[in-house]
């Protein structure tokens, strides 16, 4: 069964190239991708996750203001009854980001399941999401397995 992921760039961020690359990579990996594009509000992420019965919400931010843009995000997810939805965030998340581990800790404490920096290869995020959603890495692996009676 195909897993649905919601993808978007949060807040006033208008960086479109990265989100387009992610959309293509996740689509090629077999996910059903709903790309909300740039300058996406928290409400748009929540509404899309609800409407599409998504398994994951992937938030991107490259302009360094994700801390402000994501305040209250996970409370809204809980309020919408989406606490089982896996949430990722990635990009250049903080202005003057020196120690990414501090940034990772901040966003994990905000409720994100995984936090990626702007240098993360899309394949790393795909593999992480497959593991988090307990997906097999390819349909061919599923087809090659046999069931013994």
Tab-separated table of N, CA and C in Angstrom:
chain	number	residue	atom	x	y	z
A	1	UNK	N	0.842	-1.176	0.000
A	1	UNK	CA	0.000	0.000	0.000
A	1	UNK	C	0.891	1.245	0.000
A	2	UNK	N	0.579	2.188	-0.841
A	2	UNK	CA	1.346	3.421	-0.962
A	2	UNK	C	1.105	4.307	0.252
A	3	UNK	N	2.174	4.879	0.772
A	3	UNK	CA	2.093	5.790	1.907
A	3	UNK	C	2.039	7.223	1.397
A	4	UNK	N	1.163	8.026	1.970
A	4	UNK	CA	0.996	9.408	1.556
A	4	UNK	C	1.802	10.324	2.458
A	5	UNK	N	2.572	11.218	1.824
A	5	UNK	CA	3.338	12.212	2.551
A	5	UNK	C	2.948	13.605	2.067
A	6	UNK	N	2.852	14.516	3.023
A	6	UNK	CA	2.584	15.922	2.737
A	6	UNK	C	3.927	16.636	2.804
A	7	UNK	N	4.195	17.441	1.810
A	7	UNK	CA	5.480	18.121	1.684
A	7	UNK	C	5.229	19.599	1.449
A	8	UNK	N	5.978	20.462	2.124
A	8	UNK	CA	5.821	21.890	1.892
A	8	UNK	C	6.906	22.694	2.562
A	9	UNK	N	7.017	23.938	2.133
A	9	UNK	CA	7.958	24.899	2.710
A	9	UNK	C	7.147	25.825	3.616
A	10	UNK	N	7.498	25.843	4.890
A	10	UNK	CA	6.680	26.539	5.885
A	10	UNK	C	6.961	28.041	5.950
A	11	UNK	N	5.958	28.770	6.379
A	11	UNK	CA	6.107	30.195	6.650
A	11	UNK	C	6.214	31.040	5.397
A	12	UNK	N	7.037	32.064	5.471
A	12	UNK	CA	7.215	32.992	4.350
A	12	UNK	C	8.332	32.563	3.417
A	13	UNK	N	8.882	31.389	3.644
A	13	UNK	CA	10.004	30.884	2.844
A	13	UNK	C	9.536	30.566	1.426
A	14	UNK	N	10.270	31.071	0.436
A	14	UNK	CA	9.901	30.875	-0.966
A	14	UNK	C	10.930	30.048	-1.726
A	15	UNK	N	11.745	29.256	-1.026
A	15	UNK	CA	12.756	28.427	-1.682
A	15	UNK	C	12.091	27.190	-2.294
A	16	UNK	N	11.994	27.153	-3.610
A	16	UNK	CA	11.223	26.128	-4.307
A	16	UNK	C	12.078	24.970	-4.833
A	17	UNK	N	13.357	25.188	-5.083
A	17	UNK	CA	14.172	24.153	-5.728
A	17	UNK	C	14.273	22.900	-4.865
A	18	UNK	N	14.593	23.064	-3.587
A	18	UNK	CA	14.758	21.911	-2.708
A	18	UNK	C	13.494	21.084	-2.578
A	19	UNK	N	12.356	21.749	-2.455
A	19	UNK	CA	11.095	21.041	-2.289
A	19	UNK	C	10.735	20.275	-3.557
A	20	UNK	N	11.110	20.811	-4.706
A	20	UNK	CA	10.869	20.131	-5.979
A	20	UNK	C	11.727	18.872	-6.077
A	21	UNK	N	12.965	18.976	-5.652
A	21	UNK	CA	13.865	17.809	-5.643
A	21	UNK	C	13.314	16.744	-4.703
A	22	UNK	N	12.872	17.161	-3.528
A	22	UNK	CA	12.309	16.202	-2.575
A	22	UNK	C	11.050	15.540	-3.128
A	23	UNK	N	10.196	16.318	-3.757
A	23	UNK	CA	8.988	15.745	-4.347
A	23	UNK	C	9.343	14.659	-5.355
A	24	UNK	N	10.270	14.939	-6.239
A	24	UNK	CA	10.664	13.966	-7.257
A	24	UNK	C	11.289	12.725	-6.634
A	25	UNK	N	12.142	12.920	-5.618
A	25	UNK	CA	12.810	11.786	-4.972
A	25	UNK	C	11.809	10.895	-4.238
A	26	UNK	N	10.898	11.493	-3.468
A	26	UNK	CA	9.917	10.699	-2.731
A	26	UNK	C	8.926	10.018	-3.677
A	27	UNK	N	8.557	10.696	-4.741
A	27	UNK	CA	7.677	10.098	-5.742
A	27	UNK	C	8.360	8.892	-6.401
A	28	UNK	N	9.612	9.046	-6.790
A	28	UNK	CA	10.361	7.953	-7.418
A	28	UNK	C	10.555	6.784	-6.459
A	29	UNK	N	10.558	7.071	-5.160
A	29	UNK	CA	10.717	6.027	-4.153
A	29	UNK	C	9.407	5.314	-3.842
A	30	UNK	N	8.311	5.730	-4.487
A	30	UNK	CA	7.050	5.025	-4.327
A	30	UNK	C	6.059	5.640	-3.369
A	31	UNK	N	6.357	6.816	-2.864
A	31	UNK	CA	5.407	7.499	-1.979
A	31	UNK	C	4.389	8.269	-2.808
A	32	UNK	N	3.204	8.439	-2.267
A	32	UNK	CA	2.198	9.317	-2.846
A	32	UNK	C	2.453	10.693	-2.230
A	33	UNK	N	2.962	11.637	-3.029
A	33	UNK	CA	3.408	12.931	-2.525
A	33	UNK	C	2.381	14.021	-2.831
A	34	UNK	N	2.014	14.754	-1.802
A	34	UNK	CA	1.182	15.937	-1.960
A	34	UNK	C	2.093	17.118	-1.640
A	35	UNK	N	2.503	17.845	-2.686
A	35	UNK	CA	3.410	18.976	-2.522
A	35	UNK	C	2.597	20.255	-2.392
A	36	UNK	N	2.669	20.866	-1.229
A	36	UNK	CA	1.936	22.105	-0.974
A	36	UNK	C	2.687	23.330	-1.474
A	37	UNK	N	3.929	23.140	-1.884
A	37	UNK	CA	4.709	24.248	-2.417
A	37	UNK	C	5.317	25.115	-1.339
A	38	UNK	N	5.549	26.370	-1.696
A	38	UNK	CA	6.229	27.301	-0.799
A	38	UNK	C	5.222	28.162	-0.048
A	39	UNK	N	5.734	28.832	0.981
A	39	UNK	CA	4.934	29.742	1.805
A	39	UNK	C	3.669	29.071	2.330
A	40	UNK	N	3.861	27.903	2.912
A	40	UNK	CA	2.761	27.086	3.413
A	40	UNK	C	2.537	27.360	4.902
A	41	UNK	N	1.304	27.575	5.273
A	41	UNK	CA	0.967	27.817	6.683
A	41	UNK	C	0.842	26.484	7.427
A	42	UNK	N	0.907	26.571	8.737
A	42	UNK	CA	0.682	25.377	9.561
A	42	UNK	C	-0.685	24.776	9.262
A	43	UNK	N	-1.688	25.619	9.115
A	43	UNK	CA	-3.041	25.142	8.853
A	43	UNK	C	-3.119	24.363	7.543
A	44	UNK	N	-2.391	24.815	6.532
A	44	UNK	CA	-2.393	24.105	5.250
A	44	UNK	C	-1.785	22.713	5.385
A	45	UNK	N	-0.713	22.581	6.173
A	45	UNK	CA	-0.139	21.258	6.429
A	45	UNK	C	-1.162	20.357	7.118
A	46	UNK	N	-1.803	20.882	8.152
A	46	UNK	CA	-2.783	20.112	8.930
A	46	UNK	C	-3.975	19.715	8.056
A	47	UNK	N	-4.502	20.671	7.302
A	47	UNK	CA	-5.654	20.390	6.438
A	47	UNK	C	-5.314	19.326	5.397
A	48	UNK	N	-4.137	19.415	4.795
A	48	UNK	CA	-3.737	18.444	3.773
A	48	UNK	C	-3.530	17.060	4.385
A	49	UNK	N	-2.918	16.997	5.563
A	49	UNK	CA	-2.704	15.705	6.227
A	49	UNK	C	-4.040	15.043	6.542
A	50	UNK	N	-5.010	15.838	6.968
A	50	UNK	CA	-6.340	15.316	7.271
A	50	UNK	C	-7.048	14.874	5.998
A	51	UNK	N	-7.059	15.729	5.005
A	51	UNK	CA	-7.759	15.457	3.750
A	51	UNK	C	-7.221	14.226	3.028
A	52	UNK	N	-5.911	14.041	3.057
A	52	UNK	CA	-5.283	12.946	2.310
A	52	UNK	C	-4.963	11.734	3.185
A	53	UNK	N	-5.374	11.757	4.448
A	53	UNK	CA	-5.103	10.670	5.380
A	53	UNK	C	-3.619	10.298	5.336
A	54	UNK	N	-2.780	11.308	5.491
A	54	UNK	CA	-1.327	11.149	5.335
A	54	UNK	C	-0.698	10.401	6.495
A	55	UNK	N	0.364	9.690	6.157
A	55	UNK	CA	1.162	9.014	7.175
A	55	UNK	C	2.296	9.898	7.684
A	56	UNK	N	2.688	10.897	6.877
A	56	UNK	CA	3.808	11.752	7.266
A	56	UNK	C	3.630	13.170	6.738
A	57	UNK	N	4.184	14.113	7.494
A	57	UNK	CA	4.249	15.519	7.089
A	57	UNK	C	5.721	15.906	7.106
A	58	UNK	N	6.208	16.371	5.953
A	58	UNK	CA	7.611	16.748	5.811
A	58	UNK	C	7.681	18.260	5.609
A	59	UNK	N	8.259	18.949	6.572
A	59	UNK	CA	8.340	20.404	6.564
A	59	UNK	C	9.745	20.817	6.145
A	60	UNK	N	9.816	21.732	5.201
A	60	UNK	CA	11.096	22.257	4.743
A	60	UNK	C	11.170	23.740	5.069
A	61	UNK	N	12.388	24.197	5.384
A	61	UNK	CA	12.621	25.615	5.619
A	61	UNK	C	14.083	25.905	5.349
A	62	UNK	N	14.335	26.880	4.497
A	62	UNK	CA	15.721	27.220	4.175
A	62	UNK	C	16.105	28.634	4.570
A	63	UNK	N	15.172	29.453	4.964
A	63	UNK	CA	15.503	30.848	5.222
A	63	UNK	C	15.842	31.150	6.678
A	64	UNK	N	15.905	30.103	7.501
A	64	UNK	CA	16.414	30.246	8.857
A	64	UNK	C	15.423	30.636	9.924
A	65	UNK	N	14.127	30.660	9.624
A	65	UNK	CA	13.137	31.093	10.615
A	65	UNK	C	12.165	29.982	11.022
A	66	UNK	N	12.600	28.743	10.899
A	66	UNK	CA	11.723	27.618	11.215
A	66	UNK	C	11.312	27.587	12.686
A	67	UNK	N	12.188	28.065	13.576
A	67	UNK	CA	11.816	28.071	15.001
A	67	UNK	C	10.541	28.885	15.225
A	68	UNK	N	10.468	30.030	14.593
A	68	UNK	CA	9.288	30.872	14.738
A	68	UNK	C	8.104	30.277	13.973
A	69	UNK	N	8.355	29.794	12.767
A	69	UNK	CA	7.279	29.276	11.918
A	69	UNK	C	6.626	28.018	12.486
A	70	UNK	N	7.363	27.262	13.280
A	70	UNK	CA	6.848	25.981	13.781
A	70	UNK	C	6.334	26.043	15.214
A	71	UNK	N	6.352	27.211	15.838
A	71	UNK	CA	5.814	27.338	17.196
A	71	UNK	C	4.353	26.881	17.207
A	72	UNK	N	4.042	25.935	18.080
A	72	UNK	CA	2.674	25.450	18.221
A	72	UNK	C	2.242	24.416	17.185
A	73	UNK	N	3.126	24.067	16.264
A	73	UNK	CA	2.779	23.144	15.172
A	73	UNK	C	2.290	21.795	15.697
A	74	UNK	N	3.028	21.213	16.632
A	74	UNK	CA	2.630	19.886	17.101
A	74	UNK	C	1.384	19.908	17.979
A	75	UNK	N	1.133	20.997	18.655
A	75	UNK	CA	-0.120	21.101	19.395
A	75	UNK	C	-1.292	21.121	18.415
A	76	UNK	N	-1.123	21.782	17.289
A	76	UNK	CA	-2.180	21.805	16.266
A	76	UNK	C	-2.380	20.414	15.672
A	77	UNK	N	-1.305	19.673	15.525
A	77	UNK	CA	-1.411	18.299	15.020
A	77	UNK	C	-2.231	17.454	15.999
A	78	UNK	N	-1.912	17.570	17.272
A	78	UNK	CA	-2.652	16.834	18.306
A	78	UNK	C	-4.112	17.268	18.313
A	79	UNK	N	-4.344	18.570	18.260
A	79	UNK	CA	-5.714	19.091	18.280
A	79	UNK	C	-6.532	18.593	17.090
A	80	UNK	N	-5.852	18.311	15.965
A	80	UNK	CA	-6.530	17.816	14.759
A	80	UNK	C	-6.670	16.291	14.772
A	81	UNK	N	-6.200	15.640	15.834
A	81	UNK	CA	-6.290	14.182	15.917
A	81	UNK	C	-5.274	13.460	15.045
A	82	UNK	N	-4.153	14.123	14.761
A	82	UNK	CA	-3.137	13.562	13.865
A	82	UNK	C	-1.860	13.150	14.600
A	83	UNK	N	-1.982	12.834	15.889
A	83	UNK	CA	-0.783	12.528	16.666
A	83	UNK	C	-0.005	11.316	16.161
A	84	UNK	N	-0.625	10.460	15.351
A	84	UNK	CA	0.070	9.300	14.798
A	84	UNK	C	0.827	9.612	13.512
A	85	UNK	N	0.689	10.818	12.996
A	85	UNK	CA	1.377	11.212	11.769
A	85	UNK	C	2.848	11.483	12.094
A	86	UNK	N	3.739	10.890	11.311
A	86	UNK	CA	5.171	11.102	11.465
A	86	UNK	C	5.519	12.487	10.925
A	87	UNK	N	6.331	13.238	11.669
A	87	UNK	CA	6.698	14.590	11.226
A	87	UNK	C	8.212	14.727	11.124
A	88	UNK	N	8.639	15.280	9.998
A	88	UNK	CA	10.047	15.573	9.735
A	88	UNK	C	10.178	17.060	9.451
A	89	UNK	N	11.348	17.594	9.752
A	89	UNK	CA	11.690	18.951	9.331
A	89	UNK	C	13.134	18.940	8.865
A	90	UNK	N	13.408	19.743	7.844
A	90	UNK	CA	14.773	19.807	7.350
A	90	UNK	C	15.064	21.101	6.637
A	91	UNK	N	16.354	21.400	6.549
A	91	UNK	CA	16.813	22.578	5.829
A	91	UNK	C	17.780	23.389	6.657
A	92	UNK	N	17.845	24.669	6.365
A	92	UNK	CA	18.611	25.638	7.151
A	92	UNK	C	17.614	26.207	8.146
A	93	UNK	N	17.548	25.601	9.310
A	93	UNK	CA	16.435	25.838	10.220
A	93	UNK	C	16.598	27.024	11.150
A	94	UNK	N	17.836	27.462	11.370
A	94	UNK	CA	18.072	28.559	12.305
A	94	UNK	C	19.099	29.525	11.732
A	95	UNK	N	18.832	30.802	11.860
A	95	UNK	CA	19.765	31.829	11.413
A	95	UNK	C	21.041	31.704	12.251
A	96	UNK	N	22.191	31.701	11.578
A	96	UNK	CA	23.461	31.609	12.281
A	96	UNK	C	23.691	30.257	12.925
A	97	UNK	N	23.072	29.238	12.383
A	97	UNK	CA	23.158	27.878	12.918
A	97	UNK	C	24.612	27.433	13.006
A	98	UNK	N	25.147	27.321	14.227
A	98	UNK	CA	26.527	26.894	14.419
A	98	UNK	C	26.604	25.407	14.753
A	99	UNK	N	25.852	24.998	15.737
A	99	UNK	CA	25.885	23.614	16.193
A	99	UNK	C	24.552	22.958	15.831
A	100	UNK	N	24.575	22.128	14.780
A	100	UNK	CA	23.320	21.531	14.336
A	100	UNK	C	22.718	20.616	15.392
A	101	UNK	N	23.529	20.005	16.226
A	101	UNK	CA	22.976	19.123	17.266
A	101	UNK	C	22.071	19.904	18.218
A	102	UNK	N	22.409	21.161	18.506
A	102	UNK	CA	21.529	21.987	19.329
A	102	UNK	C	20.215	22.252	18.598
A	103	UNK	N	20.329	22.527	17.305
A	103	UNK	CA	19.131	22.761	16.496
A	103	UNK	C	18.287	21.501	16.434
A	104	UNK	N	18.919	20.344	16.225
A	104	UNK	CA	18.197	19.067	16.190
A	104	UNK	C	17.447	18.855	17.509
A	105	UNK	N	18.135	19.078	18.621
A	105	UNK	CA	17.510	18.895	19.939
A	105	UNK	C	16.312	19.822	20.103
A	106	UNK	N	16.454	21.073	19.688
A	106	UNK	CA	15.359	22.040	19.790
A	106	UNK	C	14.116	21.529	19.066
A	107	UNK	N	14.288	21.084	17.805
A	107	UNK	CA	13.131	20.661	17.014
A	107	UNK	C	12.587	19.307	17.476
A	108	UNK	N	13.429	18.440	17.988
A	108	UNK	CA	12.930	17.176	18.553
A	108	UNK	C	12.070	17.486	19.779
A	109	UNK	N	12.512	18.454	20.585
A	109	UNK	CA	11.727	18.845	21.755
A	109	UNK	C	10.412	19.510	21.352
A	110	UNK	N	10.390	20.115	20.164
A	110	UNK	CA	9.136	20.694	19.645
A	110	UNK	C	8.172	19.593	19.217
A	111	UNK	N	8.683	18.372	18.995
A	111	UNK	CA	7.818	17.259	18.632
A	111	UNK	C	8.119	16.597	17.306
A	112	UNK	N	9.084	17.120	16.537
A	112	UNK	CA	9.414	16.495	15.251
A	112	UNK	C	10.104	15.153	15.482
A	113	UNK	N	9.699	14.155	14.702
A	113	UNK	CA	10.275	12.815	14.831
A	113	UNK	C	11.719	12.764	14.343
A	114	UNK	N	12.014	13.500	13.277
A	114	UNK	CA	13.377	13.578	12.756
A	114	UNK	C	13.650	14.988	12.280
A	115	UNK	N	14.936	15.360	12.388
A	115	UNK	CA	15.378	16.701	12.011
A	115	UNK	C	16.620	16.548	11.140
A	116	UNK	N	16.578	17.171	9.959
A	116	UNK	CA	17.671	17.057	8.998
A	116	UNK	C	18.264	18.423	8.685
A	117	UNK	N	19.571	18.451	8.437
A	117	UNK	CA	20.188	19.710	8.028
A	117	UNK	C	20.091	19.867	6.513
A	118	UNK	N	20.538	21.003	6.022
A	118	UNK	CA	20.395	21.311	4.597
A	118	UNK	C	21.304	20.476	3.710
A	119	UNK	N	22.237	19.752	4.290
A	119	UNK	CA	23.156	18.920	3.513
A	119	UNK	C	22.674	17.469	3.388
A	120	UNK	N	21.542	17.148	3.957
A	120	UNK	CA	21.038	15.777	3.942
A	120	UNK	C	20.654	15.363	2.530
A	121	UNK	N	21.104	14.198	2.127
A	121	UNK	CA	20.738	13.623	0.835
A	121	UNK	C	19.283	13.144	0.928
A	122	UNK	N	18.471	13.408	-0.095
A	122	UNK	CA	17.079	12.942	-0.058
A	122	UNK	C	16.958	11.446	0.213
A	123	UNK	N	17.909	10.655	-0.271
A	123	UNK	CA	17.855	9.208	-0.035
A	123	UNK	C	17.923	8.869	1.449
A	124	UNK	N	18.670	9.669	2.228
A	124	UNK	CA	18.745	9.431	3.668
A	124	UNK	C	17.379	9.661	4.326
A	125	UNK	N	16.701	10.709	3.888
A	125	UNK	CA	15.364	10.990	4.426
A	125	UNK	C	14.368	9.911	4.002
A	126	UNK	N	14.499	9.434	2.772
A	126	UNK	CA	13.613	8.371	2.276
A	126	UNK	C	13.805	7.097	3.088
A	127	UNK	N	15.041	6.716	3.304
A	127	UNK	CA	15.317	5.501	4.086
A	127	UNK	C	14.819	5.650	5.521
A	128	UNK	N	14.991	6.826	6.094
A	128	UNK	CA	14.502	7.063	7.451
A	128	UNK	C	12.986	6.945	7.497
A	129	UNK	N	12.315	7.518	6.507
A	129	UNK	CA	10.858	7.466	6.492
A	129	UNK	C	10.361	6.047	6.283
A	130	UNK	N	11.018	5.314	5.412
A	130	UNK	CA	10.636	3.904	5.240
A	130	UNK	C	10.749	3.154	6.558
A	131	UNK	N	11.842	3.373	7.266
A	131	UNK	CA	12.029	2.701	8.558
A	131	UNK	C	10.963	3.150	9.551
A	132	UNK	N	10.705	4.455	9.590
A	132	UNK	CA	9.726	4.976	10.541
A	132	UNK	C	8.308	4.511	10.224
A	133	UNK	N	8.022	4.328	8.957
A	133	UNK	CA	6.683	3.876	8.561
A	133	UNK	C	6.637	2.364	8.359
A	134	UNK	N	7.765	1.704	8.662
A	134	UNK	CA	7.860	0.252	8.541
A	134	UNK	C	7.545	-0.212	7.126
A	135	UNK	N	8.129	0.492	6.154
A	135	UNK	CA	7.917	0.147	4.745
A	135	UNK	C	9.075	-0.699	4.238
A	136	UNK	N	8.794	-1.494	3.249
A	136	UNK	CA	9.845	-2.220	2.548
A	136	UNK	C	10.491	-1.276	1.556
A	137	UNK	N	11.773	-1.500	1.260
A	137	UNK	CA	12.495	-0.557	0.408
A	137	UNK	C	12.103	-0.650	-1.062
A	138	UNK	N	11.489	-1.740	-1.485
A	138	UNK	CA	11.049	-1.782	-2.881
A	138	UNK	C	9.980	-2.844	-3.076
A	139	UNK	N	9.149	-2.651	-4.079
A	139	UNK	CA	8.119	-3.636	-4.386
A	139	UNK	C	8.747	-4.920	-4.890
A	140	UNK	N	9.894	-4.828	-5.546
A	140	UNK	CA	10.529	-6.036	-6.069
A	140	UNK	C	10.945	-6.961	-4.931
A	141	UNK	N	11.345	-6.399	-3.784
A	141	UNK	CA	11.670	-7.235	-2.637
A	141	UNK	C	10.416	-7.954	-2.150
A	142	UNK	N	9.286	-7.261	-2.165
A	142	UNK	CA	8.039	-7.876	-1.726
A	142	UNK	C	7.655	-9.007	-2.668
A	143	UNK	N	7.832	-8.777	-3.966
A	143	UNK	CA	7.466	-9.789	-4.961
A	143	UNK	C	8.375	-11.013	-4.888
A	144	UNK	N	9.621	-10.812	-4.465
A	144	UNK	CA	10.562	-11.933	-4.449
A	144	UNK	C	10.376	-12.825	-3.219
A	145	UNK	N	9.628	-12.349	-2.237
A	145	UNK	CA	9.403	-13.150	-1.031
A	145	UNK	C	8.326	-14.186	-1.321
A	146	UNK	N	8.513	-15.376	-0.786
A	146	UNK	CA	7.513	-16.432	-0.972
A	146	UNK	C	6.915	-16.782	0.389
A	147	UNK	N	5.701	-17.230	0.335
A	147	UNK	CA	5.004	-17.624	1.547
A	147	UNK	C	4.948	-19.151	1.554
A	148	UNK	N	5.434	-19.755	2.652
A	148	UNK	CA	5.340	-21.208	2.754
A	148	UNK	C	4.164	-21.595	3.621
A	149	UNK	N	3.491	-22.608	3.199
A	149	UNK	CA	2.307	-23.056	3.932
A	149	UNK	C	2.680	-24.057	4.989
